[in-house]
XYZ file of C-alpha atoms in Angstrom:
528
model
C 0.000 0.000 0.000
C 3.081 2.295 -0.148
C 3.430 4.809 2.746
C 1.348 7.480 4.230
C 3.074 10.809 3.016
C 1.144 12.838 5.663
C 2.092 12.306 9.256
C -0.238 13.821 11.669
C 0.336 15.005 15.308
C -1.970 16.583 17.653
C -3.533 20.444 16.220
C -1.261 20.232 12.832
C -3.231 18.571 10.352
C -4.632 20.281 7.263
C -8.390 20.897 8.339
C -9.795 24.411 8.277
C -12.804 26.516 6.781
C -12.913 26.616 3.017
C -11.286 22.681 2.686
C -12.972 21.218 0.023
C -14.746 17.810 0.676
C -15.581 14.779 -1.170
C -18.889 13.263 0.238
C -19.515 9.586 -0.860
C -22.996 8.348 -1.115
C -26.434 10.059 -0.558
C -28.510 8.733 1.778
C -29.141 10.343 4.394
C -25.889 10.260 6.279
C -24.144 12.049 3.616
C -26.648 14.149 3.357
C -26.294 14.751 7.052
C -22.489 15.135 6.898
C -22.956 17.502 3.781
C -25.344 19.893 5.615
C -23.270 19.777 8.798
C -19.812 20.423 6.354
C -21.619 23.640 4.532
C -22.647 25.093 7.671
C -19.053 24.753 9.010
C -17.438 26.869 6.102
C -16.299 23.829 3.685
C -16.644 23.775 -0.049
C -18.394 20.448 -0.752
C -19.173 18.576 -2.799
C -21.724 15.441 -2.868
C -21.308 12.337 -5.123
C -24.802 10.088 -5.312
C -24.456 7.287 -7.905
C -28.415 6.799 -8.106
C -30.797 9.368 -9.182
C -32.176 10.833 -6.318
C -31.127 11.297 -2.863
C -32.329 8.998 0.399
C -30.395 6.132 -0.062
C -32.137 2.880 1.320
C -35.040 4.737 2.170
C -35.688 5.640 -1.655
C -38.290 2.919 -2.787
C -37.635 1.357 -6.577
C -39.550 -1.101 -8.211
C -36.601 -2.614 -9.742
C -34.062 -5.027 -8.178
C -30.205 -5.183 -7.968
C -28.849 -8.006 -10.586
C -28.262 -11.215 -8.477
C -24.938 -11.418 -6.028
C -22.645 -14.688 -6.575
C -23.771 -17.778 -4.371
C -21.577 -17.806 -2.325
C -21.119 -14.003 -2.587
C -17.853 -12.559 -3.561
C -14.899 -10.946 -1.547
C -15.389 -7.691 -0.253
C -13.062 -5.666 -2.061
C -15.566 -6.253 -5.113
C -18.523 -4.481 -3.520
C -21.937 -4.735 -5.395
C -21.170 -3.504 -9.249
C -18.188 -3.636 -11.016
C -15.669 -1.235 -11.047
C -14.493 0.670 -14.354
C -11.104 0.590 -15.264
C -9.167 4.213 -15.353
C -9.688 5.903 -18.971
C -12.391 3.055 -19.530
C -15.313 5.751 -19.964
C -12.247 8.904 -20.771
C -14.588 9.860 -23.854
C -17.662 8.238 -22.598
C -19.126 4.969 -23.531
C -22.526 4.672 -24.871
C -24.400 1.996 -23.331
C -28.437 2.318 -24.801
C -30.951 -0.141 -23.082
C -32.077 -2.661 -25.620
C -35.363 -2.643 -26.897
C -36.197 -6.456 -26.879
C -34.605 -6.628 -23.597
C -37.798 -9.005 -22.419
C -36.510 -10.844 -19.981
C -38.493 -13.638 -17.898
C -37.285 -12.988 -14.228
C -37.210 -16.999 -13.327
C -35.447 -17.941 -16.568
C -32.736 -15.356 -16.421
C -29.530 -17.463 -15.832
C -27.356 -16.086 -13.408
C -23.660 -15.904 -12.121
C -22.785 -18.540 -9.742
C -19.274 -18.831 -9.429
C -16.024 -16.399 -10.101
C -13.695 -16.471 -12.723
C -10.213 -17.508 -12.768
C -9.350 -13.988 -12.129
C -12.030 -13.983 -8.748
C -13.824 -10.897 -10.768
C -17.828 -11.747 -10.987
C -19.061 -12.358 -13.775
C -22.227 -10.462 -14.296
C -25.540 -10.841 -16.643
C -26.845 -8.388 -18.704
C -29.112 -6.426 -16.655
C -32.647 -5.480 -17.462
C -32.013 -1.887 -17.529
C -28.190 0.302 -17.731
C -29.057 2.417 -14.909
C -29.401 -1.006 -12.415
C -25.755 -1.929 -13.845
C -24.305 1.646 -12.952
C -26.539 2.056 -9.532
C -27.952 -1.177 -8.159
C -31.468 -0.759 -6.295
C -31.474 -0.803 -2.331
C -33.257 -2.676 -0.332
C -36.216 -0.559 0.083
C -39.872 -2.590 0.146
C -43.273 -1.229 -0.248
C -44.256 -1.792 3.499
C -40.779 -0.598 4.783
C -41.632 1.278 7.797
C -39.365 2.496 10.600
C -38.935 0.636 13.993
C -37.207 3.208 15.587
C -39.474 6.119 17.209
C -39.122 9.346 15.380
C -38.386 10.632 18.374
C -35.495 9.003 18.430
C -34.301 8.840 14.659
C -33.621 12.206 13.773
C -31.079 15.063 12.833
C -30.595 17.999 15.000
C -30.702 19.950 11.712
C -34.576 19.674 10.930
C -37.298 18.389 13.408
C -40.052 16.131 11.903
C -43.068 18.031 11.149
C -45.253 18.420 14.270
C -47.731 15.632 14.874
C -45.569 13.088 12.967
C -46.211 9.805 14.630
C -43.555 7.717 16.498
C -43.255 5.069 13.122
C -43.760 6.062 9.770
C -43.378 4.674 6.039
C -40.262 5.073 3.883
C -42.191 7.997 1.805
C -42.368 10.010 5.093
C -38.552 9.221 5.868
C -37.424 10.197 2.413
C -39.146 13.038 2.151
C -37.782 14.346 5.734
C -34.404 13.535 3.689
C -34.882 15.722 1.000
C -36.543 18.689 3.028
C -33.132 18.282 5.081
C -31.101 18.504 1.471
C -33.338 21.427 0.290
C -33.308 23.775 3.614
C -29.507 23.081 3.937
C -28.430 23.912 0.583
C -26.994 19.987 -0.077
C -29.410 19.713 -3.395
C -27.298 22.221 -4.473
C -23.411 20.448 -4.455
C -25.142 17.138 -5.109
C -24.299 15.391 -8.260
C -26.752 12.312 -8.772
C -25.835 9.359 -11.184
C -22.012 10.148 -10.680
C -20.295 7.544 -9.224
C -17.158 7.070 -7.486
C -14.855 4.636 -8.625
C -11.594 5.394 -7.445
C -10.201 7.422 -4.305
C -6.554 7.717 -3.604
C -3.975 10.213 -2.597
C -1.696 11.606 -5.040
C 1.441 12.343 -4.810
C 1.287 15.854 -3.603
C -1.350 15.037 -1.158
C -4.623 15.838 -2.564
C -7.560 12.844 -2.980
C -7.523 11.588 -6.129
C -11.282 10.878 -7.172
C -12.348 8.964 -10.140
C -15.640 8.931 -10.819
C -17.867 8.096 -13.661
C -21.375 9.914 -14.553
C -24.400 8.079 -16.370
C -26.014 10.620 -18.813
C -29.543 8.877 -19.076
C -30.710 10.644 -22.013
C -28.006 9.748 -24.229
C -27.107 6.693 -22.544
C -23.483 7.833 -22.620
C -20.612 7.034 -19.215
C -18.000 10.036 -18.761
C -15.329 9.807 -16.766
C -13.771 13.000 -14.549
C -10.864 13.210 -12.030
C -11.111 15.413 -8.963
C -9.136 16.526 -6.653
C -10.245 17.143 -2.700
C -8.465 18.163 0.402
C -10.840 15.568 2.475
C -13.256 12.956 1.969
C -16.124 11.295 3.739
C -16.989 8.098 2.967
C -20.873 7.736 3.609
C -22.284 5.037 1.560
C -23.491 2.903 3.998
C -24.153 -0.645 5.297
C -26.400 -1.781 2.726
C -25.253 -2.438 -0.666
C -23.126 -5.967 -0.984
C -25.567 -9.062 0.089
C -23.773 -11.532 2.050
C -24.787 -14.883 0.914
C -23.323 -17.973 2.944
C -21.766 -20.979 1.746
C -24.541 -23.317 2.919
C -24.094 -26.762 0.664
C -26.664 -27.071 -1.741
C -27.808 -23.407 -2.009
C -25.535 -22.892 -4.995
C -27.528 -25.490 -6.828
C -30.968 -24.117 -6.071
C -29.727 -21.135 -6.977
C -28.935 -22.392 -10.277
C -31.768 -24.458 -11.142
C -34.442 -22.085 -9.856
C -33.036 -18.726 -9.914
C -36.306 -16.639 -9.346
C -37.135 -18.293 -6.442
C -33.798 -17.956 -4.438
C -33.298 -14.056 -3.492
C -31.680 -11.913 -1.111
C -34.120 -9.499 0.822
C -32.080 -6.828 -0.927
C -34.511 -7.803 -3.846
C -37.529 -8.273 -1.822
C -40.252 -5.939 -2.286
C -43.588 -7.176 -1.843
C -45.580 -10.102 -0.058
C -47.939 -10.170 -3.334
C -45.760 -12.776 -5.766
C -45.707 -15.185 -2.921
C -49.784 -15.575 -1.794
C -50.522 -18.961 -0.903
C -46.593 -20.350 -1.231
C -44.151 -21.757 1.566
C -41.477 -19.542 2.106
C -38.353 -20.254 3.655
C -36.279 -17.171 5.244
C -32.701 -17.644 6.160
C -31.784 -14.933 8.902
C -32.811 -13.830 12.320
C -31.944 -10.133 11.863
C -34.479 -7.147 11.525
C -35.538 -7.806 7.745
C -35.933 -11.285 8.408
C -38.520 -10.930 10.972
C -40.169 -7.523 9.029
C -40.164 -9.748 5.684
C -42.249 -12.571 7.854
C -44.492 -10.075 9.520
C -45.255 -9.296 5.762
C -45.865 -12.569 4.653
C -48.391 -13.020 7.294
C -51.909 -13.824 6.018
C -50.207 -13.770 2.454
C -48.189 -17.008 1.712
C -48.934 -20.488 2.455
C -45.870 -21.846 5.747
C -43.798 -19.111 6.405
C -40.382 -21.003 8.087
C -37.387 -18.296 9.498
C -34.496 -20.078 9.762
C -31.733 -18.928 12.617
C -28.493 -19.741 14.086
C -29.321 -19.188 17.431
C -26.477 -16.863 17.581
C -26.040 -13.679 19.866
C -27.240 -11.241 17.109
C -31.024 -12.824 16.334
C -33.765 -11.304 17.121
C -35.943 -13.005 19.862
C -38.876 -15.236 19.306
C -41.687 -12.849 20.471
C -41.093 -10.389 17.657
C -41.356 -12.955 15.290
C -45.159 -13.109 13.989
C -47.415 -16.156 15.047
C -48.257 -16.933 11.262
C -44.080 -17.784 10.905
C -42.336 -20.763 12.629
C -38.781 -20.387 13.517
C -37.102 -23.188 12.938
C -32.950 -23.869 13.382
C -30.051 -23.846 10.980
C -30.164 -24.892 7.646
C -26.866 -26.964 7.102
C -27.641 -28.619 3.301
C -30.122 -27.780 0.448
C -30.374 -30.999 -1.879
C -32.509 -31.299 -5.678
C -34.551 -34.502 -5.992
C -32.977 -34.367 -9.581
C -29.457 -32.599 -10.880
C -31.011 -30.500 -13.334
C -29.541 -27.145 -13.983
C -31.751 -25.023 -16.194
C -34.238 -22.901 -14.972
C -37.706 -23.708 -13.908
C -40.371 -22.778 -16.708
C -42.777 -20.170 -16.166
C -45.555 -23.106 -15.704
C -44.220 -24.507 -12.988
C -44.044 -21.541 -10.640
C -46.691 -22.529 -8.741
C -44.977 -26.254 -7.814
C -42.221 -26.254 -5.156
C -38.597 -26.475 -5.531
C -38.342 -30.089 -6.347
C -35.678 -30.774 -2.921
C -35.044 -30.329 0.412
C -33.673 -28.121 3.185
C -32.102 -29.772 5.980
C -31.524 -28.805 9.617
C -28.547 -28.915 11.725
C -31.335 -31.031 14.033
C -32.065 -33.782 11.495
C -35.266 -31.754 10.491
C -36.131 -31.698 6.585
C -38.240 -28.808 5.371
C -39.915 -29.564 1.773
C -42.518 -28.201 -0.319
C -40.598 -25.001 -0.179
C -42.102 -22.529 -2.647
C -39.210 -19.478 -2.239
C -35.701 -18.863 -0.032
C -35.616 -15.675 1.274
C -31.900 -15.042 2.606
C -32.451 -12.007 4.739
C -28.232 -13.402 5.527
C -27.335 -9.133 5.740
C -24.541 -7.271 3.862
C -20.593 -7.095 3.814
C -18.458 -4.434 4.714
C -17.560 -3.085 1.643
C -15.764 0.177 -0.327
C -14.516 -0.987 -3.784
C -13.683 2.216 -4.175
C -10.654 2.331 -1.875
C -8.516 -0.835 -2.947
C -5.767 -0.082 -1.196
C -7.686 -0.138 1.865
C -9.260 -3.763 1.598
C -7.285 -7.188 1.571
C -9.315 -10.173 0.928
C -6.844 -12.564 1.812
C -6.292 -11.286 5.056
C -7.693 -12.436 8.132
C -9.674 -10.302 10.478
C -7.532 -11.194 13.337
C -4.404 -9.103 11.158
C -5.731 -6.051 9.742
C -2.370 -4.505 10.735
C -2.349 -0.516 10.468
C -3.647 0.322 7.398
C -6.233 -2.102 6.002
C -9.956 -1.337 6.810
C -11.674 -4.190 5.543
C -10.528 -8.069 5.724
C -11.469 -11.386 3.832
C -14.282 -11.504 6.532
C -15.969 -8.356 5.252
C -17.820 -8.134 8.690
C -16.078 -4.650 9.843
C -13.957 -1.250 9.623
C -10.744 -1.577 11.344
C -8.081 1.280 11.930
C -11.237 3.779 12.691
C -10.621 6.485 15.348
C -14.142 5.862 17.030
C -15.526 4.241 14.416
C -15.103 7.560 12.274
C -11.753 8.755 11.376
C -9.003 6.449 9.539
C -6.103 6.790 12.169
C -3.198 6.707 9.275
C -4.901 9.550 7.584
C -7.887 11.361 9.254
C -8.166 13.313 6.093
C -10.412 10.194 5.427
C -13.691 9.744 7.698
C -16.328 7.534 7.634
C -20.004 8.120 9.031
C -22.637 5.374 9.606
C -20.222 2.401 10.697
C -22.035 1.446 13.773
C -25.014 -0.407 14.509
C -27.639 -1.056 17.011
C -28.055 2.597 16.728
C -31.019 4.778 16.886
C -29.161 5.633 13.122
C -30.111 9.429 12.512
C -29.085 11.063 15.883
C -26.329 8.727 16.001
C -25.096 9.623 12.380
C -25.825 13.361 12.935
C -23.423 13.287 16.321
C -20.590 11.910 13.666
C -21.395 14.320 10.847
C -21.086 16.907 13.150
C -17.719 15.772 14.731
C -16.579 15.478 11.564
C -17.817 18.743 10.872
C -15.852 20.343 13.772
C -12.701 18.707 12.651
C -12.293 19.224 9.451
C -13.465 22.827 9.805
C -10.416 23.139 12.002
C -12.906 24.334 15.116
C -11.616 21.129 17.128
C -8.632 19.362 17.021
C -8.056 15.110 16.576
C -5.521 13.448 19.175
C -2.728 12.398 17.698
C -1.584 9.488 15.488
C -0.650 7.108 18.690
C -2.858 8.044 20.997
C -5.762 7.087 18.357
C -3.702 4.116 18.235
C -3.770 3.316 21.543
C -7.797 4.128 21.968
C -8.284 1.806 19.586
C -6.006 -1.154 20.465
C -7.258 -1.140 23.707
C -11.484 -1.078 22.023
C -9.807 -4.513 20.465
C -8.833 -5.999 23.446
C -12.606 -5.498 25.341
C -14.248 -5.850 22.072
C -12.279 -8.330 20.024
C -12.562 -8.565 16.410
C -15.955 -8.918 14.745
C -19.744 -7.652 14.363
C -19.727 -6.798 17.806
C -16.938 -4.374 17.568
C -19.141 -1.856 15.966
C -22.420 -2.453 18.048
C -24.016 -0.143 20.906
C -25.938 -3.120 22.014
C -24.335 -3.254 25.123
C -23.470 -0.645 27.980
C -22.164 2.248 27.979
C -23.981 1.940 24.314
C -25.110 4.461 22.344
C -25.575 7.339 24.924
C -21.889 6.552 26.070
C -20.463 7.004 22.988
C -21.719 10.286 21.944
C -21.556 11.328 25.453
C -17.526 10.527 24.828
C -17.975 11.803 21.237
C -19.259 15.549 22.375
C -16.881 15.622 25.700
C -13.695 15.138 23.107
C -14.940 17.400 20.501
C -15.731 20.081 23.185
C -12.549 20.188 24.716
C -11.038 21.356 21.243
C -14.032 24.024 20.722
C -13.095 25.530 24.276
C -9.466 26.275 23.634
C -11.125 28.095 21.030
C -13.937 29.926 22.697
C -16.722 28.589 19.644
C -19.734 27.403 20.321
C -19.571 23.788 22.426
C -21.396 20.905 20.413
C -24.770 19.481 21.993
C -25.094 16.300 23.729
C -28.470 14.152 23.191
C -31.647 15.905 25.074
C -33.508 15.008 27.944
C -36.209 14.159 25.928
C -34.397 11.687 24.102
C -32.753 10.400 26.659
C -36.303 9.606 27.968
C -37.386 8.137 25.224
C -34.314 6.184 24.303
C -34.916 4.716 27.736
C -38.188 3.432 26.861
C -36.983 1.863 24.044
C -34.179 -0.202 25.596
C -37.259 -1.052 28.666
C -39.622 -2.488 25.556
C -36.724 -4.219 24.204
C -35.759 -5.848 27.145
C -39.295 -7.080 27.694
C -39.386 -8.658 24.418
C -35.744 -10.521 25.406
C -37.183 -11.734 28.681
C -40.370 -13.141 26.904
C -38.286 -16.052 25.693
């Protein structure tokens, strides 16, 4: 990875008013950031690859192409990467007009290549190639009180109630982007592709812009001072490498999905659905199917991270592991379109001796990797979690960001910051704290530790934490109050010495509130 030509100690680095910025990724964290960035005096500028801002909470009807069973390493992320001076003059890339393709006999990609680049099938449309769909569903609501999720930059309108649909989250999103002048600095369809440092210091972005009315890809370099990396946990599906699965896959490839292409319980009325997970969209995805299809079966680990039994629906039965999918025949081509109605033609086994059959559809709600395939240098997918050393962020595992001065700035170079890493999170407060830390930073108004004492903070998170999905998670105490509290306390201290304004720790009121939250969840744990 070559050395870091920037060496930071404690009040030196480069931040200040009038920086310009490099924002990756428009949902509403980088929205967030953006707003917080602008009001702090930065030039910035926003890069969204999709059309519109609100990330996961935008709803589209149309689904990302399928992920490799099992999925692919990390450092590939969810689309694949142009080469530099692929697009210089721009490409055109026109949808075709007999592009009429049955969803369920659509072959897709089930293994790598030689070269461990996925191969991918034509899509149904160029804009899904350039800016795969999220995971948004019709009936997506939030499960987080309002109260709770929400940026100390706009309030939700006044009688908003505590849950409410992702039309009502994404347009709080965009009035955010409008009354904070981010609509204005965002670029949508532009892409980035690239981000690295050049030799005399400066970010290096590559990215690469879909012109939808003439079908054309340009390429553009840039050049930034600092860059946030905000694009979220929810774009490469993790699919595991259960025996069998490939195979289904294969032979039925409409009816095997990850909930990143679930958007509706209408295609499934009256069938027996099996869904692999025990994580929030599994148990949302059953609540849906409720009344709708046929058996609904969620399939768990029993691991620390599932959701208990009592939020799970009576109309679904949780069953344990599945450890082996097997065909009653070894065909490989794809079930005809009169056959939909029949089950898969196999079984699904579990880790109990238990066979499941007259499965209809496999949902694998199985959750996303840790991925930027935009920053290379910063991913090594034959390295093990347990040796990141001091400059890799993400590892073969793809299950977290290592090297992150809590969870936000990349201890090598700070001049790199992340927002949205952790989890368990009441996500817009906790996302607006970071944005405006970040904020404070790289306006210059506060001032980061230095290089070994960042170091040493985070060593010594590894040795209570350990490496894995738990180090990112508030879950547990001091949780997510703790952390901010920490967060604000550190960024204060800087503000002080220079007699600004002193950042804001969470309210009363949501203190309150937060508190009832973690009471109703703990109910729910004791239930079982």
């Amino acid at each position: 990875m070559g050395s870091n030509p920037l060496q930071f100690q404690e009040h030196d680095a480069p931040f200040g008013a009038g920086r310009t910025v490099a924002v990756i990724g428009g949902g509403f964290s980088g929205v967030c950031t953006t707003a917080h960035l602008l009001k702090r005096g930065l030039v910035v500028t926003l890069f969204e690859r999709s059309s519109v801002l609100g990330g996961v909470w935008h709803y589209d009807d149309r689904v990302c192409e399928d992920p490799l069973y099992p999925n692919n390493k990390p450092s590939l992320g969810d689309y694949r990467v142009s080469a530099a001076g692929e697009h210089h003059n721009g490409i055109s890339t026109p949808p075709d007009e007999n592009n009429e393709v049955d969803y369920d006999e659509k072959m897709f990609p089930v293994s790598t290549s030689n070269d461990d680049k996925p191969t991918f099938t034509k899509p149904l449309d160029p804009e899904v190639e350039f800016s795969p769909p999220g995971p948004c569903y019709a009936g997506l609501k939030t499960n987080v009180p309002t109260q709770l999720m929400v940026s100390s930059l706009v309030p939700w309108p006044e009688g908003t109630e505590r849950s409410v649909g992702q039309q009502q989250v994404e347009e709080y999103i965009h009035r955010l982007a409008k009354d904070h002048g981010v609509d204005e600095v965002a670029l949508l369809h532009t892409r980035v592709d690239e981000v690295r440092k050049s030799p005399a210091g400066k970010w290096e972005i590559r990215t690469v812009s879909l012109h939808k009315n003439t079908g054309t890809i340009v390429e553009k370099l840039w050049y930034f001072d600092l860059v946030v990396v905000a694009s979220g946990h929810y774009n490469m599906p993790r699919i595991p490498d259960i025996p069998g699965l490939q195979q289904w896959k294969a032979a039925f490839p409409g009816r095997v999905i990850h909930s990143k292409q679930y958007r509706s319980p209408a295609k499934f009325k009256g069938q027996n659905i099996l869904v692999i997970g025990g994580g929030v969209s599994s148990v949302d995805i059953c609540r849906e199917l409720g009344g709708v299809a046929g058996n609904t079966y969620q399939s768990v680990r029993g691991g620390a991270f599932d959701l208990p039994l009592s939020m799970l629906p009576t109309t679904a039965t949780r069953v344990g592991e599945v450890v082996e999918f097997t065909l009653d025949d070894r065909r490989t081509e794809p079930a005809s379109s009169h056959q939909e109605l029949k089950p898969i033609p196999g079984r699904a086994t579990l880790g109990d001796g238990t066979v499941l059959d007259n499965i209809h559809h496999v949902v694998m709600a199985t959750g996303y990797i840790t991925s930027y395939p935009f920053l290379p240098q910063f991913h090594c997918d034959s390295a093990p979690i347990e040796s990141p050393g001091d400059e890799l962020v993400v590892t073969s595992d793809g299950v977290m960001a290592h090297n992150l001065h809590k969870d936000i700035f990349y201890i090598k170079d700070p001049t790199l910051a992340f927002v949205g890493v952790p989890y368990h999170v009441a996500t817009f407060s906790l996302f607006d704290f970071q944005a405006q830390a970040i904020s404070w930073v790289f306006s210059g108004q506060t001032h980061l530790p230095s290089e070994d004492k960042m170091r040493g903070e985070y060593r010594e998170k590894v040795k209570v934490k350990g490496h894995g999905r738990e180090f990112h998670s508030l879950h547990a105490p001091p949780g997510e109050i703790g952390y901010v509290k920490a967060l604000v306390e550190w960024v204060n201290r800087g503000i002080e010495e220079k007699g600004a304004q002193r950042m804001r720790p969470h309210s009363e009121e949501w203190v309150k509130e937060h508190e009832k939250l973690k009471a109703m969840f703990a109910g729910q744990w004791k239930k079982d």
